[in-house]
Coordinates of C-alpha atoms and ligand atoms in Angstrom, one line a residue:
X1 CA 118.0 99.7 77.3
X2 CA 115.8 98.9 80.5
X3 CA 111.8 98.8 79.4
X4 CA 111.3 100.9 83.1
X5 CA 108.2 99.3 84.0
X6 CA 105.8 102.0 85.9
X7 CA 104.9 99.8 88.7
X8 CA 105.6 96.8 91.1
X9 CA 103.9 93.5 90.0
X10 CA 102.6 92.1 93.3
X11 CA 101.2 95.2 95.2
X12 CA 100.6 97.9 92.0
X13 CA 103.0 100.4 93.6
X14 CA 104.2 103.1 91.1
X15 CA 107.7 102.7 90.7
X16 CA 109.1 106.6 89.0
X17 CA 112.2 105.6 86.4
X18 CA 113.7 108.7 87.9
X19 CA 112.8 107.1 91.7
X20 CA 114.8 104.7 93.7
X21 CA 113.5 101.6 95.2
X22 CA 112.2 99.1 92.7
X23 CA 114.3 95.7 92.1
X24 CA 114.2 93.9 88.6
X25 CA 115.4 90.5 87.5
X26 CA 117.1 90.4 83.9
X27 CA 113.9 89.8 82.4
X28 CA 112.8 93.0 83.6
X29 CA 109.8 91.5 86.0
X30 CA 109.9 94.7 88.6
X31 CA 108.7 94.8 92.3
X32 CA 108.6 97.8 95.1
X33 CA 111.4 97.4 97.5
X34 CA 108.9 95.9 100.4
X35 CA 107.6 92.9 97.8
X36 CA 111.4 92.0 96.3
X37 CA 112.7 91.6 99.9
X38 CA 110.0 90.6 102.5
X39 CA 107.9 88.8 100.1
X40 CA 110.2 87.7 98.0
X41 CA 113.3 87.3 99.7
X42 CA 115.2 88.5 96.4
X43 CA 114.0 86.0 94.0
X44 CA 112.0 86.8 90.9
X45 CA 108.4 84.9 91.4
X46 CA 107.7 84.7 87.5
X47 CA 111.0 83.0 86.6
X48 CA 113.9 82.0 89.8
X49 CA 116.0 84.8 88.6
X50 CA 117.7 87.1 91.2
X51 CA 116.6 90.4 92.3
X52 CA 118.9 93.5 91.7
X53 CA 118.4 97.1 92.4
X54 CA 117.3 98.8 89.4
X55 CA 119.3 101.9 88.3
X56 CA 117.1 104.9 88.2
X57 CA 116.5 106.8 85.0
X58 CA 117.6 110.8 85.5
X59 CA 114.8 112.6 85.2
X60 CA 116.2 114.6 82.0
X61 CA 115.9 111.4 79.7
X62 CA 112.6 110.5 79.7
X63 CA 111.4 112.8 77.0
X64 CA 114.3 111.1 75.0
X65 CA 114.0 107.5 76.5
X66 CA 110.6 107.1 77.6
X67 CA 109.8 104.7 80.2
X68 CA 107.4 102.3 79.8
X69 CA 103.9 102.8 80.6
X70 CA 102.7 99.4 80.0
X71 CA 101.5 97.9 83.0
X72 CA 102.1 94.4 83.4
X73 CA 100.3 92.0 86.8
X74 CA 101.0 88.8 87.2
X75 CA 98.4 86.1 86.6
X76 CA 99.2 84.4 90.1
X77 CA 99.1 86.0 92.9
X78 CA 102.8 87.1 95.2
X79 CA 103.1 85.1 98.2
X80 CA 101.9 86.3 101.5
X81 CA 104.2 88.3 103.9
X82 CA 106.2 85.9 105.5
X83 CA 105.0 86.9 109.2
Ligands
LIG1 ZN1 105.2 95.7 95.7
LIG2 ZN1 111.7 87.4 86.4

């Protein structure tokens, strides 16, 4: 079962398990989709691993399956936007 991390790791950007939009490697480092694809061009910063879509959580299972609400920053910081 995915941890569904509440936010991206470069920019902070809450990322809703019910919501669309956030991108994960398989270790489950997440990013908003503006960080996973014009920062990071798809590749997971913390460990070389691609970046996939994550599937979203329906809205119904949380109370079940709660998401995580442990938020987790990386000690370095993202690249810059590639400009
Ligand atoms: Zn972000
Ligand atoms: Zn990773």
């Amino acid at each position: 079962m995915l941890e569904m991390r509440p936010h991206c790791e470069c920019c902070g950007r809450d990322l809703p398990a019910d919501a669309a939009g956030a991108w994960i490697c398989s270790f489950e480092c997440t990013f908003c989709d503006d960080c996973a694809r014009e920062r990071l061009h798809g590749t997971c910063p913390n460990c070389g691993g691609e970046l996939l879509r994550r599937p979203t959580r329906a809205a119904a299972l949380p109370r079940k399956y709660p998401a995580s609400t442990q938020r987790r920053v990386r000690a370095e910081p993202c690249p810059p936007d590639a400009a």
